[in-house]
């Protein structure tokens, strides 16, 4: 179980960390997504910071399990919000969202199974 916990947590942290970097550096992809979902560009740094906090929180969970659990739960909520943003504008391009959501759910599940 420990190997699964470590693997899934690191994978989720890497995925969300890469997404956070693209948001924080002002890459064109998050800007295009924000335009499609009618989200102001001024939100991008805040969304990137939320992803970065989740990514780092998952890693901090190796030392303090409660932080990892809360970070994983926060990422799940973040991606539920992303789904709402997609559906609000009628977007059905959900493959990318599904990958991030599934990884966040998996991170939360293995965290809960391993620690609690």
PDB file of C-alpha atoms in Angstrom:
ATOM      1  CA  UNK A   1       0.000   0.000   0.000  1.00  0.00           C
ATOM      2  CA  UNK A   2       2.872   2.364   0.751  1.00  0.00           C
ATOM      3  CA  UNK A   3       4.218   2.108  -2.805  1.00  0.00           C
ATOM      4  CA  UNK A   4       0.790   2.903  -4.243  1.00  0.00           C
ATOM      5  CA  UNK A   5       0.386   5.863  -1.888  1.00  0.00           C
ATOM      6  CA  UNK A   6       3.782   7.301  -2.828  1.00  0.00           C
ATOM      7  CA  UNK A   7       3.349   6.712  -6.571  1.00  0.00           C
ATOM      8  CA  UNK A   8      -0.133   8.185  -6.838  1.00  0.00           C
ATOM      9  CA  UNK A   9       0.726  11.146  -4.613  1.00  0.00           C
ATOM     10  CA  UNK A  10       3.848  12.019  -6.584  1.00  0.00           C
ATOM     11  CA  UNK A  11       2.006  11.597  -9.892  1.00  0.00           C
ATOM     12  CA  UNK A  12      -0.823  13.897  -8.759  1.00  0.00           C
ATOM     13  CA  UNK A  13       1.682  16.405  -7.427  1.00  0.00           C
ATOM     14  CA  UNK A  14       3.627  16.450 -10.689  1.00  0.00           C
ATOM     15  CA  UNK A  15       0.474  16.843 -12.812  1.00  0.00           C
ATOM     16  CA  UNK A  16      -0.901  19.699 -10.744  1.00  0.00           C
ATOM     17  CA  UNK A  17       2.538  21.248 -10.363  1.00  0.00           C
ATOM     18  CA  UNK A  18       3.013  21.388 -14.130  1.00  0.00           C
ATOM     19  CA  UNK A  19      -0.447  22.910 -14.519  1.00  0.00           C
ATOM     20  CA  UNK A  20       0.385  25.471 -11.823  1.00  0.00           C
ATOM     21  CA  UNK A  21       3.566  26.500 -13.627  1.00  0.00           C
ATOM     22  CA  UNK A  22       1.704  27.005 -16.915  1.00  0.00           C
ATOM     23  CA  UNK A  23      -0.850  29.195 -15.149  1.00  0.00           C
ATOM     24  CA  UNK A  24       1.749  31.194 -13.238  1.00  0.00           C
ATOM     25  CA  UNK A  25       4.070  31.797 -16.185  1.00  0.00           C
ATOM     26  CA  UNK A  26       1.238  33.096 -18.359  1.00  0.00           C
ATOM     27  CA  UNK A  27       1.309  30.349 -20.967  1.00  0.00           C
ATOM     28  CA  UNK A  28      -1.158  30.669 -23.847  1.00  0.00           C
ATOM     29  CA  UNK A  29      -3.054  27.442 -23.076  1.00  0.00           C
ATOM     30  CA  UNK A  30      -4.538  28.579 -19.736  1.00  0.00           C
ATOM     31  CA  UNK A  31      -5.389  31.930 -21.322  1.00  0.00           C
ATOM     32  CA  UNK A  32      -7.246  30.199 -24.146  1.00  0.00           C
ATOM     33  CA  UNK A  33      -9.068  27.991 -21.636  1.00  0.00           C
ATOM     34  CA  UNK A  34     -10.013  31.042 -19.568  1.00  0.00           C
ATOM     35  CA  UNK A  35     -11.348  32.770 -22.674  1.00  0.00           C
ATOM     36  CA  UNK A  36     -13.373  29.706 -23.640  1.00  0.00           C
ATOM     37  CA  UNK A  37     -14.850  29.465 -20.128  1.00  0.00           C
ATOM     38  CA  UNK A  38     -15.316  33.239 -19.873  1.00  0.00           C
ATOM     39  CA  UNK A  39     -13.058  33.471 -16.833  1.00  0.00           C
ATOM     40  CA  UNK A  40     -11.135  36.748 -16.398  1.00  0.00           C
ATOM     41  CA  UNK A  41      -7.385  36.513 -17.002  1.00  0.00           C
ATOM     42  CA  UNK A  42      -6.892  38.199 -13.640  1.00  0.00           C
ATOM     43  CA  UNK A  43      -7.972  34.901 -12.042  1.00  0.00           C
ATOM     44  CA  UNK A  44      -5.176  32.881 -13.669  1.00  0.00           C
ATOM     45  CA  UNK A  45      -2.471  33.671 -11.089  1.00  0.00           C
ATOM     46  CA  UNK A  46      -4.901  32.827  -8.283  1.00  0.00           C
ATOM     47  CA  UNK A  47      -5.881  29.560  -9.947  1.00  0.00           C
ATOM     48  CA  UNK A  48      -2.213  28.754 -10.526  1.00  0.00           C
ATOM     49  CA  UNK A  49      -1.440  29.505  -6.883  1.00  0.00           C
ATOM     50  CA  UNK A  50      -4.253  27.175  -5.799  1.00  0.00           C
ATOM     51  CA  UNK A  51      -2.823  24.406  -7.982  1.00  0.00           C
ATOM     52  CA  UNK A  52       0.686  25.055  -6.646  1.00  0.00           C
ATOM     53  CA  UNK A  53      -0.568  24.949  -3.061  1.00  0.00           C
ATOM     54  CA  UNK A  54      -2.327  21.657  -3.764  1.00  0.00           C
ATOM     55  CA  UNK A  55       0.763  20.201  -5.397  1.00  0.00           C
ATOM     56  CA  UNK A  56       3.052  21.223  -2.547  1.00  0.00           C
ATOM     57  CA  UNK A  57       0.463  20.172   0.014  1.00  0.00           C
ATOM     58  CA  UNK A  58       0.399  16.658  -1.410  1.00  0.00           C
ATOM     59  CA  UNK A  59       4.155  16.435  -0.943  1.00  0.00           C
ATOM     60  CA  UNK A  60       3.965  17.951   2.541  1.00  0.00           C
ATOM     61  CA  UNK A  61       1.553  15.151   3.352  1.00  0.00           C
ATOM     62  CA  UNK A  62       4.477  12.752   3.468  1.00  0.00           C
ATOM     63  CA  UNK A  63       5.602  14.558   6.630  1.00  0.00           C
ATOM     64  CA  UNK A  64       2.206  15.683   7.977  1.00  0.00           C
ATOM     65  CA  UNK A  65      -0.569  13.372   6.736  1.00  0.00           C
ATOM     66  CA  UNK A  66      -3.393  15.805   7.525  1.00  0.00           C
ATOM     67  CA  UNK A  67      -1.895  18.392   5.161  1.00  0.00           C
ATOM     68  CA  UNK A  68      -1.767  15.841   2.362  1.00  0.00           C
ATOM     69  CA  UNK A  69      -5.372  14.831   2.944  1.00  0.00           C
ATOM     70  CA  UNK A  70      -6.541  18.444   2.967  1.00  0.00           C
ATOM     71  CA  UNK A  71      -4.508  19.238  -0.152  1.00  0.00           C
ATOM     72  CA  UNK A  72      -5.989  16.278  -2.028  1.00  0.00           C
ATOM     73  CA  UNK A  73      -9.502  17.274  -0.942  1.00  0.00           C
ATOM     74  CA  UNK A  74      -8.804  20.842  -2.031  1.00  0.00           C
ATOM     75  CA  UNK A  75      -7.687  19.666  -5.460  1.00  0.00           C
ATOM     76  CA  UNK A  76     -10.827  17.571  -5.828  1.00  0.00           C
ATOM     77  CA  UNK A  77     -12.918  20.659  -5.047  1.00  0.00           C
ATOM     78  CA  UNK A  78     -10.815  22.742  -7.448  1.00  0.00           C
ATOM     79  CA  UNK A  79     -11.541  20.328 -10.282  1.00  0.00           C
ATOM     80  CA  UNK A  80     -15.232  20.132  -9.404  1.00  0.00           C
ATOM     81  CA  UNK A  81     -15.203  23.906  -9.877  1.00  0.00           C
ATOM     82  CA  UNK A  82     -13.423  23.439 -13.196  1.00  0.00           C
ATOM     83  CA  UNK A  83     -16.165  21.040 -14.289  1.00  0.00           C
ATOM     84  CA  UNK A  84     -18.790  23.619 -13.388  1.00  0.00           C
ATOM     85  CA  UNK A  85     -16.893  26.204 -15.459  1.00  0.00           C
ATOM     86  CA  UNK A  86     -16.833  23.818 -18.427  1.00  0.00           C
ATOM     87  CA  UNK A  87     -20.515  22.952 -18.191  1.00  0.00           C
ATOM     88  CA  UNK A  88     -21.541  26.570 -17.629  1.00  0.00           C
ATOM     89  CA  UNK A  89     -20.384  27.476 -21.140  1.00  0.00           C
ATOM     90  CA  UNK A  90     -21.504  24.218 -22.732  1.00  0.00           C
ATOM     91  CA  UNK A  91     -17.993  22.811 -23.202  1.00  0.00           C
ATOM     92  CA  UNK A  92     -17.870  19.051 -23.618  1.00  0.00           C
ATOM     93  CA  UNK A  93     -14.080  18.871 -23.978  1.00  0.00           C
ATOM     94  CA  UNK A  94     -13.540  17.127 -20.668  1.00  0.00           C
ATOM     95  CA  UNK A  95     -10.709  14.676 -21.328  1.00  0.00           C
ATOM     96  CA  UNK A  96      -8.045  16.897 -19.750  1.00  0.00           C
ATOM     97  CA  UNK A  97     -10.322  17.692 -16.849  1.00  0.00           C
ATOM     98  CA  UNK A  98     -11.071  13.999 -16.334  1.00  0.00           C
ATOM     99  CA  UNK A  99      -7.362  13.133 -16.112  1.00  0.00           C
ATOM    100  CA  UNK A 100      -6.711  15.806 -13.493  1.00  0.00           C
ATOM    101  CA  UNK A 101      -9.890  14.990 -11.567  1.00  0.00           C
ATOM    102  CA  UNK A 102      -9.189  11.249 -11.567  1.00  0.00           C
ATOM    103  CA  UNK A 103      -5.637  11.817 -10.336  1.00  0.00           C
ATOM    104  CA  UNK A 104      -6.886  14.081  -7.556  1.00  0.00           C
ATOM    105  CA  UNK A 105      -9.554  11.562  -6.545  1.00  0.00           C
ATOM    106  CA  UNK A 106      -6.942   8.803  -6.573  1.00  0.00           C
ATOM    107  CA  UNK A 107      -4.580  10.886  -4.433  1.00  0.00           C
ATOM    108  CA  UNK A 108      -7.352  11.525  -1.912  1.00  0.00           C
ATOM    109  CA  UNK A 109      -8.403   7.861  -1.897  1.00  0.00           C
ATOM    110  CA  UNK A 110      -4.916   6.430  -1.349  1.00  0.00           C
ATOM    111  CA  UNK A 111      -4.172   9.109   1.234  1.00  0.00           C
ATOM    112  CA  UNK A 112      -7.286   8.209   3.202  1.00  0.00           C
ATOM    113  CA  UNK A 113      -6.692   4.472   2.788  1.00  0.00           C
ATOM    114  CA  UNK A 114      -3.068   4.681   3.885  1.00  0.00           C
ATOM    115  CA  UNK A 115      -3.334   7.121   6.784  1.00  0.00           C
ATOM    116  CA  UNK A 116      -6.819   6.902   8.143  1.00  0.00           C
TER     117      UNK A 116
END
